[in-house]
Short mmCIF file of C-alpha atoms in Angstrom, two decimals:
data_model
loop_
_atom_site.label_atom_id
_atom_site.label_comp_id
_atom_site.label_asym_id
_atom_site.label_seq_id
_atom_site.Cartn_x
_atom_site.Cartn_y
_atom_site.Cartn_z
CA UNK Z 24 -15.26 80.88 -38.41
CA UNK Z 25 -18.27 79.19 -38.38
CA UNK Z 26 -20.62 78.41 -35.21
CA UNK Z 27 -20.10 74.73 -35.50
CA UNK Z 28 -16.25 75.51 -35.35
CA UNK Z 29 -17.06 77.74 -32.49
CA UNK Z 30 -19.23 75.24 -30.33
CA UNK Z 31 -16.23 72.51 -30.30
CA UNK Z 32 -13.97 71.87 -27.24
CA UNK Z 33 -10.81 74.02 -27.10
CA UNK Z 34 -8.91 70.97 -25.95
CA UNK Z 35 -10.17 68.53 -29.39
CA UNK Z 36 -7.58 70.80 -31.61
CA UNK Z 37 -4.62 69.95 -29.63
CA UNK Z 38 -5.24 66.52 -28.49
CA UNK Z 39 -5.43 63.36 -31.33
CA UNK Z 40 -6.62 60.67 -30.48
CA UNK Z 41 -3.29 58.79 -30.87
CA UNK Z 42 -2.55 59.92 -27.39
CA UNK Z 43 -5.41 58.24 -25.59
CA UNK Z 44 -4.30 54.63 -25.84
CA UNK Z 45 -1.09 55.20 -23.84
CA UNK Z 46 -2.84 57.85 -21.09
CA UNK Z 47 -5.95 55.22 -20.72
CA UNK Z 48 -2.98 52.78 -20.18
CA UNK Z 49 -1.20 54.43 -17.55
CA UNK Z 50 -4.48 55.39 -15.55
CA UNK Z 51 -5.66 51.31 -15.23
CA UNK Z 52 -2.18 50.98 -14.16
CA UNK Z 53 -2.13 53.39 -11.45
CA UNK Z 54 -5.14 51.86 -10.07
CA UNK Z 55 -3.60 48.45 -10.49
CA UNK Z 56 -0.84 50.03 -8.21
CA UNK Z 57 -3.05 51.58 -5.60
CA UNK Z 58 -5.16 48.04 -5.34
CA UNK Z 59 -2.47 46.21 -4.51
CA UNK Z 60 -0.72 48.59 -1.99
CA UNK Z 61 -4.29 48.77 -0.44
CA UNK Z 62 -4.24 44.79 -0.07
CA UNK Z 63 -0.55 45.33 1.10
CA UNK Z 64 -1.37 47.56 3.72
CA UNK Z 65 -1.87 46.62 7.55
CA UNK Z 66 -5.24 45.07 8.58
CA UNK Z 67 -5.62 46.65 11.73
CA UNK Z 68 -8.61 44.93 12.60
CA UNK Z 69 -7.23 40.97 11.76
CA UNK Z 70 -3.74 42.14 13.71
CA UNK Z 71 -6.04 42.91 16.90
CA UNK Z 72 -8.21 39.53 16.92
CA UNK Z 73 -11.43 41.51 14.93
CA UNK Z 74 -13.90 39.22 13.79
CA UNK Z 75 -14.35 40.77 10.37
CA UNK Z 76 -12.57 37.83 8.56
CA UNK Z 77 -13.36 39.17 4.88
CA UNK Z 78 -10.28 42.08 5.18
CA UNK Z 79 -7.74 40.94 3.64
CA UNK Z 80 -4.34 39.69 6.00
CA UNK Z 81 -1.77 42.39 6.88
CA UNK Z 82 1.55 40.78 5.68
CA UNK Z 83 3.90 44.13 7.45
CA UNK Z 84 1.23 44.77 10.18
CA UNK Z 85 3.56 45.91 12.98
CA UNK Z 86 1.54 43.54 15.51
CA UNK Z 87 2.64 40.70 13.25
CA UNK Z 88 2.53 39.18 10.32
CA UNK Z 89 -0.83 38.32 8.43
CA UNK Z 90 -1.61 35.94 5.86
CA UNK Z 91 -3.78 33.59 4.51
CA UNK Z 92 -4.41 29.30 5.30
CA UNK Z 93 -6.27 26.63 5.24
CA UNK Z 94 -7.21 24.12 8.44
CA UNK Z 95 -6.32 20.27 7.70
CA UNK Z 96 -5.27 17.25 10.17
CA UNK Z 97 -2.00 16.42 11.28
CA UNK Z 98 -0.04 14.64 7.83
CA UNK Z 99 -3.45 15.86 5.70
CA UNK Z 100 -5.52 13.98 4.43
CA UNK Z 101 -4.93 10.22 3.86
CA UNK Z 102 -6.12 8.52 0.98
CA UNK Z 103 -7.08 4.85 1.77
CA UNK Z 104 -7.07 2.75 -1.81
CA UNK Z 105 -8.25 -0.88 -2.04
CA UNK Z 106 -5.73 -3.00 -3.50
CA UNK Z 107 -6.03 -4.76 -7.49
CA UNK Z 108 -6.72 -8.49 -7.61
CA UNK Z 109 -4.98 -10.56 -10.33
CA UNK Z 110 -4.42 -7.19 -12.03
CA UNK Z 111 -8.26 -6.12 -11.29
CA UNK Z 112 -10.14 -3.51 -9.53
CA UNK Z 113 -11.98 -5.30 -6.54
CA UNK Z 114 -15.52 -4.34 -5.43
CA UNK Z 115 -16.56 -3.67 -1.87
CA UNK Z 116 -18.36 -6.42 -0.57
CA UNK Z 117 -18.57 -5.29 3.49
CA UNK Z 118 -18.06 -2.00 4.45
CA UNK Z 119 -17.12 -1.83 8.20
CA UNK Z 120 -16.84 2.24 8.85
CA UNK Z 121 -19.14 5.45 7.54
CA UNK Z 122 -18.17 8.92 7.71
CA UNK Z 123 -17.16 10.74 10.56
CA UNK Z 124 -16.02 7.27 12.56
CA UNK Z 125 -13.15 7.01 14.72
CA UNK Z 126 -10.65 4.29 13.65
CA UNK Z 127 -7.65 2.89 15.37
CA UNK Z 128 -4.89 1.85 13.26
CA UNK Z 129 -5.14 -1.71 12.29
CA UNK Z 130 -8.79 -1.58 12.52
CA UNK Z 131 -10.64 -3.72 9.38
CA UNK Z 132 -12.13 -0.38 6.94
CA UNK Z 133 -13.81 -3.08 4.29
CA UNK Z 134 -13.88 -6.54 2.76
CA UNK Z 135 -13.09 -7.04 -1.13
CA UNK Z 136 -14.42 -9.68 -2.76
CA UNK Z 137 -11.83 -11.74 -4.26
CA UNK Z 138 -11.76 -12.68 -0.25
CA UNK Z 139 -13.55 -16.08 -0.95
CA UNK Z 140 -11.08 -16.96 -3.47
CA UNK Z 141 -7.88 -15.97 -1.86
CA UNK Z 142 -9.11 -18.16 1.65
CA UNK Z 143 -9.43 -21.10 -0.21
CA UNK Z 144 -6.18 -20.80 -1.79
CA UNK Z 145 -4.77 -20.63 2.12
CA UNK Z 146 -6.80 -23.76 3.38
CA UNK Z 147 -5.14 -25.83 0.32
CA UNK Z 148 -1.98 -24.26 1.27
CA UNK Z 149 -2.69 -25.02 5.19
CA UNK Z 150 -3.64 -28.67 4.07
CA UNK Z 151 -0.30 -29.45 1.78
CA UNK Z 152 1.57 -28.56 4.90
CA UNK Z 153 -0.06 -30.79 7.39
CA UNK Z 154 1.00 -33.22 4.52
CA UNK Z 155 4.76 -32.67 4.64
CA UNK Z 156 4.66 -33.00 8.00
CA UNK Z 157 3.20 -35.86 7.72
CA UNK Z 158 5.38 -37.05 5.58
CA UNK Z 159 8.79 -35.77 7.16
CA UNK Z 160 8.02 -37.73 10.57
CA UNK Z 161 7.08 -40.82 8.44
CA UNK Z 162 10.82 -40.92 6.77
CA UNK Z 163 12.07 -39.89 10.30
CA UNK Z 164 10.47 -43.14 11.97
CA UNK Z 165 11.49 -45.38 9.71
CA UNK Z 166 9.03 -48.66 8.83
CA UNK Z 167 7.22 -49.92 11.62
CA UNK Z 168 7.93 -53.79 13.36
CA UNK Z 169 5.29 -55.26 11.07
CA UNK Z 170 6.50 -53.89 7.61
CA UNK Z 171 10.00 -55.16 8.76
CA UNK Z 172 8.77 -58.68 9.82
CA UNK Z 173 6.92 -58.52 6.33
CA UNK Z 174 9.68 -58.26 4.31
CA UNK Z 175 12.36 -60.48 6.29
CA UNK Z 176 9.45 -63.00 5.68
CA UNK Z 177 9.95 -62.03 2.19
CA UNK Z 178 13.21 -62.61 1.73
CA UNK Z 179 13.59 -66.53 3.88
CA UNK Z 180 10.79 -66.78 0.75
CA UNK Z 181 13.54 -65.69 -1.96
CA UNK Z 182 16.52 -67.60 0.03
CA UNK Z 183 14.13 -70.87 -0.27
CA UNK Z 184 13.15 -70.40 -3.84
CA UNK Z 185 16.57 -69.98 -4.68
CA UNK Z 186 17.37 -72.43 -2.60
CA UNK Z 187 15.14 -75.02 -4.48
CA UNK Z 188 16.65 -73.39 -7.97
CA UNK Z 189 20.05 -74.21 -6.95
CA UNK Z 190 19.21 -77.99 -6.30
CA UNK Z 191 17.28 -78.24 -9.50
CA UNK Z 192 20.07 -77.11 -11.55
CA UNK Z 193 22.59 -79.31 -10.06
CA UNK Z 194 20.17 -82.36 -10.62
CA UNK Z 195 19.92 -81.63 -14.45
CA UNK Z 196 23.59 -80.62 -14.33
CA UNK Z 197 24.26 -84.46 -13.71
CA UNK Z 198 21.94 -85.98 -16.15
CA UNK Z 199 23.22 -83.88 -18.82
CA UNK Z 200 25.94 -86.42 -19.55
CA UNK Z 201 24.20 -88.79 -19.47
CA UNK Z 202 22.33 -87.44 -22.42
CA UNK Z 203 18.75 -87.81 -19.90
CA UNK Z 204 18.50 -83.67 -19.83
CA UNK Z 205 18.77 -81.51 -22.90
CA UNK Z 206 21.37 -78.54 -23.15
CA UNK Z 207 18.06 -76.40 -23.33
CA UNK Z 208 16.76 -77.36 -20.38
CA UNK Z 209 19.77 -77.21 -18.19
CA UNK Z 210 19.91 -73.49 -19.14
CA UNK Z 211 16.64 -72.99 -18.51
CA UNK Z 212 17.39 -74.10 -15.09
CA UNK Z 213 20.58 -71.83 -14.76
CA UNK Z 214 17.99 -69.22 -15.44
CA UNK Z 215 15.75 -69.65 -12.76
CA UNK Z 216 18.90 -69.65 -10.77
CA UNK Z 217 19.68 -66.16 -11.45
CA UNK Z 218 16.44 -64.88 -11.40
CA UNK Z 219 16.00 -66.00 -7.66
CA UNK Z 220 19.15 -64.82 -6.77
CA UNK Z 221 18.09 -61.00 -8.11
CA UNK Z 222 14.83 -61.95 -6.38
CA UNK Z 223 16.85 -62.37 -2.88
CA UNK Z 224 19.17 -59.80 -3.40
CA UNK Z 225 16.59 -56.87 -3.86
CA UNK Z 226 14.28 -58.47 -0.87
CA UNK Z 227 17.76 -57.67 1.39
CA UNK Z 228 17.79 -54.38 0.10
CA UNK Z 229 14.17 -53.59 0.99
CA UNK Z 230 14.44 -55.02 4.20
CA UNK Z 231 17.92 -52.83 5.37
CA UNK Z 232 16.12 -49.78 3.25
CA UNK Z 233 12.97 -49.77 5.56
CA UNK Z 234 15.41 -50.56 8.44
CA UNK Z 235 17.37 -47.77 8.72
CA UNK Z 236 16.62 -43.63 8.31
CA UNK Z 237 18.70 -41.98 5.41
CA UNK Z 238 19.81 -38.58 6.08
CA UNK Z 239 18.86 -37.90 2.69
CA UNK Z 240 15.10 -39.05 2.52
CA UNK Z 241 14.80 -36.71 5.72
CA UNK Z 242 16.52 -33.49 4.05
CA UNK Z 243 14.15 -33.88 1.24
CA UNK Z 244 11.33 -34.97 3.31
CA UNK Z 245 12.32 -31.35 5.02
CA UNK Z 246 12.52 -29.75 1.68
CA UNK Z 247 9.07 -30.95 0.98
CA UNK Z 248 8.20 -29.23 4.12
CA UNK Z 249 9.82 -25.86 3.77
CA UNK Z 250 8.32 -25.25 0.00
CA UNK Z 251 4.98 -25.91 1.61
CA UNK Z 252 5.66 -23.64 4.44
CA UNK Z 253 6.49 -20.54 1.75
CA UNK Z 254 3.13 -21.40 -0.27
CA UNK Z 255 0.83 -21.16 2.89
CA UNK Z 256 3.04 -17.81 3.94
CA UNK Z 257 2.47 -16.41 -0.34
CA UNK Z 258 -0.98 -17.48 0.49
CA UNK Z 259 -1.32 -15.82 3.86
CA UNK Z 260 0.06 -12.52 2.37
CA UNK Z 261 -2.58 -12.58 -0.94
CA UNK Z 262 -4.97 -12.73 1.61
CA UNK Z 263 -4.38 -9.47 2.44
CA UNK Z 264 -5.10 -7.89 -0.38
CA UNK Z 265 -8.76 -8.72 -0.16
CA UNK Z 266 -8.87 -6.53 3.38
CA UNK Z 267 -8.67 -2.86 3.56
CA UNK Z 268 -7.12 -2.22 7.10
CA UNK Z 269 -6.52 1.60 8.83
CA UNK Z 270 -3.17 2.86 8.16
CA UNK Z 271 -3.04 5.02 11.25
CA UNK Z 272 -5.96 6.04 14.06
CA UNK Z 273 -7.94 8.94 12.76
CA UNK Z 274 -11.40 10.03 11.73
CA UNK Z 275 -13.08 8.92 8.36
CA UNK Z 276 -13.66 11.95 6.53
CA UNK Z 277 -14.96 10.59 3.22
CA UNK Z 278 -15.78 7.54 2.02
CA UNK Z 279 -15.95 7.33 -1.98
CA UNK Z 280 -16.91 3.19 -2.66
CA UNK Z 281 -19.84 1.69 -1.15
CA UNK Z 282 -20.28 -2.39 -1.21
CA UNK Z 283 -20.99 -3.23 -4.48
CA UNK Z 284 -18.53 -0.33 -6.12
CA UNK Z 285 -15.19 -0.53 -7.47
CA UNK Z 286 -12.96 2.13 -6.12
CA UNK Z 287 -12.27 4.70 -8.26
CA UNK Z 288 -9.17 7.38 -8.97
CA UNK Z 289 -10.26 8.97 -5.05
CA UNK Z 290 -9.45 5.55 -3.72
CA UNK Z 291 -12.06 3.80 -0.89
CA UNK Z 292 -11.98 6.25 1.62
CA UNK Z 293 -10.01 9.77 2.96
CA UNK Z 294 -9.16 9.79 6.48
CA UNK Z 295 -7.69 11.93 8.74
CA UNK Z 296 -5.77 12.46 11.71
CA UNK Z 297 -7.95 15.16 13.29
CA UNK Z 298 -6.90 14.76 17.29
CA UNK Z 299 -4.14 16.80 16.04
CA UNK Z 300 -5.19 19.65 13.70
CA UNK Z 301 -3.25 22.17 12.11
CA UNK Z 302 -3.52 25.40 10.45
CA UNK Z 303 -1.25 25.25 6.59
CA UNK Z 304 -0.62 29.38 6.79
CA UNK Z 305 0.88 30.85 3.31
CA UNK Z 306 3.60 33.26 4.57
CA UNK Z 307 4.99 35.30 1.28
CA UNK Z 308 8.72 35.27 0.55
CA UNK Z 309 9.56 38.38 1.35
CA UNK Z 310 8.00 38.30 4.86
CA UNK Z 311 9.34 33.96 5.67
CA UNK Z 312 12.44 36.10 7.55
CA UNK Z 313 10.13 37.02 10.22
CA UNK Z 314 8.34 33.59 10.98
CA UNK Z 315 9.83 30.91 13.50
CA UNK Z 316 8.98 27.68 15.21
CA UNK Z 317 7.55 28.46 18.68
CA UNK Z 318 5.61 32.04 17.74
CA UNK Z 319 2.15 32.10 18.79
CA UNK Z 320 -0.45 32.68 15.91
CA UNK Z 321 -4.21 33.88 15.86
CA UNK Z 322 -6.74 32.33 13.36
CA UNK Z 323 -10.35 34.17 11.96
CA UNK Z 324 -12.77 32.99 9.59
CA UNK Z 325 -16.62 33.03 8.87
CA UNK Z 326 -16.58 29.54 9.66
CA UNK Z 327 -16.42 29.69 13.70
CA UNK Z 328 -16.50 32.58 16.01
CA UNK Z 329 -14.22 34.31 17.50
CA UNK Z 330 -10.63 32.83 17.42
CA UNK Z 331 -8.67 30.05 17.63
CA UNK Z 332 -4.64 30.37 19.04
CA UNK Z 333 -1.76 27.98 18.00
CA UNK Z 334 1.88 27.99 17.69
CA UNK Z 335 4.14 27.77 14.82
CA UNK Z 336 5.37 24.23 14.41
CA UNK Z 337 7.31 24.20 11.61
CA UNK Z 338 8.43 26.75 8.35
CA UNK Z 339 8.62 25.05 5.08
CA UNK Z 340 11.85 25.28 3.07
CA UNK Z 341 10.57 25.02 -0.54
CA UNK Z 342 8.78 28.42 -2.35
CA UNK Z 343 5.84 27.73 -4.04
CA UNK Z 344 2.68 29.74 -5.42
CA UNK Z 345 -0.40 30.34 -2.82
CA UNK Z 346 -2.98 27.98 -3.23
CA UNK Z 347 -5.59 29.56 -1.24
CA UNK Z 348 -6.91 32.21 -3.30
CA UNK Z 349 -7.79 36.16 -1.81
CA UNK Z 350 -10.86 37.65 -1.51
CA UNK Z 351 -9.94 40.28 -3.21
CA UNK Z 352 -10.44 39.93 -7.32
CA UNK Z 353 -7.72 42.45 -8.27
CA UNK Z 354 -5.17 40.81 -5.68
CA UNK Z 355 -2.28 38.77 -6.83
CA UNK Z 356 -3.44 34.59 -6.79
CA UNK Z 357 0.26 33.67 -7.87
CA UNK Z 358 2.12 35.37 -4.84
CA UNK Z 359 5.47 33.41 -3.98
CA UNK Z 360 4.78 31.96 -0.51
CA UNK Z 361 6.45 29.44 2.33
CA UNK Z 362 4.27 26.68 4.18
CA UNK Z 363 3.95 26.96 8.07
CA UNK Z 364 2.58 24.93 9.61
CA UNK Z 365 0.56 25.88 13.20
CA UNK Z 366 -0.82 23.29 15.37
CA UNK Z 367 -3.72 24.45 17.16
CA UNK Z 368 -4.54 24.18 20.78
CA UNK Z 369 -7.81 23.65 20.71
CA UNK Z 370 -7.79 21.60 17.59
CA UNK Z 371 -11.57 19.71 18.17
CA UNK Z 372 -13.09 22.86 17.01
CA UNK Z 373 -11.74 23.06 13.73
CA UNK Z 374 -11.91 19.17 13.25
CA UNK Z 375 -15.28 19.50 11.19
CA UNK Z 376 -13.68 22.21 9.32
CA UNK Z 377 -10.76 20.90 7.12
CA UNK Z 378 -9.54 22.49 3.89
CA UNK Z 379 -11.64 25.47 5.67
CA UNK Z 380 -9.77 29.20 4.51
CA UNK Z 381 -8.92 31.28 7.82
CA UNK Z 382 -7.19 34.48 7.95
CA UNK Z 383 -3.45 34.34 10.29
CA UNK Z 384 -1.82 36.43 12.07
CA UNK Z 385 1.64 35.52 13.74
CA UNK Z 386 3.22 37.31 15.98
CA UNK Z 387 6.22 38.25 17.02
#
């Protein structure tokens, strides 16, 4: 044997290294294994209010059960959009809030500018109305005394014009025998005749038209009236859509269009309901057994001091994956969880703090 044979390891003979694949293998996934039952285990110090909010929650902690969550306002956030014109984006002309404002709801949030246009459309509308009212009392009242004086004067005219006609034609009538009138000009004469009795006949119409109120003139007279009526409500309603208005009191957390911008995918403005804030805790499957409305709950994070103390308001009924992500890089980000949501007592601390991560404990 030589001395180079002599100076290797005793184990290199026995062990090829076609075994060190699997046996590297199996040791990261041991320590895979003890991670995760380290992240698993009870967080003494988050179960008994500690301020340390980096240690990870304690899911089976014995004082309760520990988990991760995020603060937001009653409902969340609300995204406030300006509506399209005509099948356009409208810009922001006024603004009438800024970050951090209180609104009521109802309140005016901004001014669009197709405005201008869509009020002008409502003052013609306003103006065809006043017209067919107008109108619908003027078939109601009938003519007035002097437009029926006018027109019986009109027809004693006709009656004496046909009057006259009449005694013409009888004159040439009786010369026509006599061969002193023509047969042309006695039917000329029978001509006027007729004529001025169509002429009286029509002026009697007139006058017992403009005498008397037809139920029909006034139902389309109120017809008139009613079409109107729908245009200046379609016009009221456009109007709208030139106003941004609050859909429910709250605080203006964002505000993404400024006058002069077109809203964009984020929509004008975010607001939220933060007089009522709430704590969205991520409670995994296999611990959702053990969480009810009514139990008290304890909430940590590097964004406040100390702690802040709600009560479980409601347990979610659909699974889903955790959105709020651990601290921890070797922890598992697509845990099966349940939503619960806690409403906080003191919920004016944590307004300034929405989407904020917090650790929970809930107890028992």
């Amino acid at each position: 044997m030589s001395l180079e044979e002599k100076r290797r390891p005793a184990f290199s003979a026995g062990l090829r290294p076609v075994y060190l694949l699997p046996l590297l293998v199996l040791a990261l996934l041991v320590c895979a294994g003890i991670s995760w039952l380290a992240w698993r285990a009870p967080a003494n110090a988050i179960a008994s209010g500690g301020s340390d909010s980096r240690t990870q929650p304690a899911p089976h902690s014995s004082k309760g059960v520990g988990c991760l969550g995020h603060i937001e306002p009653q409902d969340g956030i609300l995204q406030v959009n300006a509506p399209y014109f005509e099948g356009h984006p409208q810009r922001v002309t006024d603004l009438k809030v800024k970050e951090g404002d209180l609104v009521q709801s109802g309140q005016l949030l901004a001014i669009l500018d197709g405005r201008e246009q869509l009020l002008s459309r409502v003052r013609l509308a306003e103006t065809r109305v006043d017209l067919a009212q107008s109108r619908l009392a003027q078939v109601k009242g009938g003519a007035t005394a002097s437009q029926i004086a006018a027109q019986r004067t009109a027809v004693d005219r006709a009656q004496a014009s046909l009057s006259h006609a009449q005694s013409e034609y009888r004159r040439f009538e009786a010369l026509q025998p006599q061969r002193d009138v023509s047969a042309a000009e006695l039917e000329a004469r029978r001509l006027i005749v007729q004529t001025d009795e169509q002429n009286l006949e029509e002026a009697k119409q007139r006058l017992e038209t403009i005498s008397t109120v037809r139920p029909a003139d006034v139902a389309v007279a109120e017809s008139e009236l009613e079409v109107a009526r729908a245009e200046l409500g379609s016009a009221r309603l456009n109007l709208k859509s030139a106003t941004v208005y609050a859909p429910a009191s709250g605080r203006v957390v964002a505000v993404h269009a400024h006058p002069g911008e077109e809203p964009g995918p984020q929509g004008l403005l975010e607001l939220g309901k933060t007089d009522s804030m709430y704590v969205v805790a991520e409670v995994y499957e296999t611990d959702v057994g053990r969480i009810h409305p009514g139990q008290s709950a304890t909430m940590t994070s590097d964004l406040f001091p100390g702690q802040l103390s709600g009560v479980v308001e409601r347990v979610g009924d659909m699974i889903a994956k955790a959105a709020v992500l651990p601290v921890d890089p070797v922890a598992f980000a697509d845990a099966r969880i349940f939503k619960v949501w806690i409403r906080l007592q003191d919920g004016h601390e944590a307004a300034g703090l929405i989407h904020g991560r917090v650790n929970v404990v809930i107890h028992p």
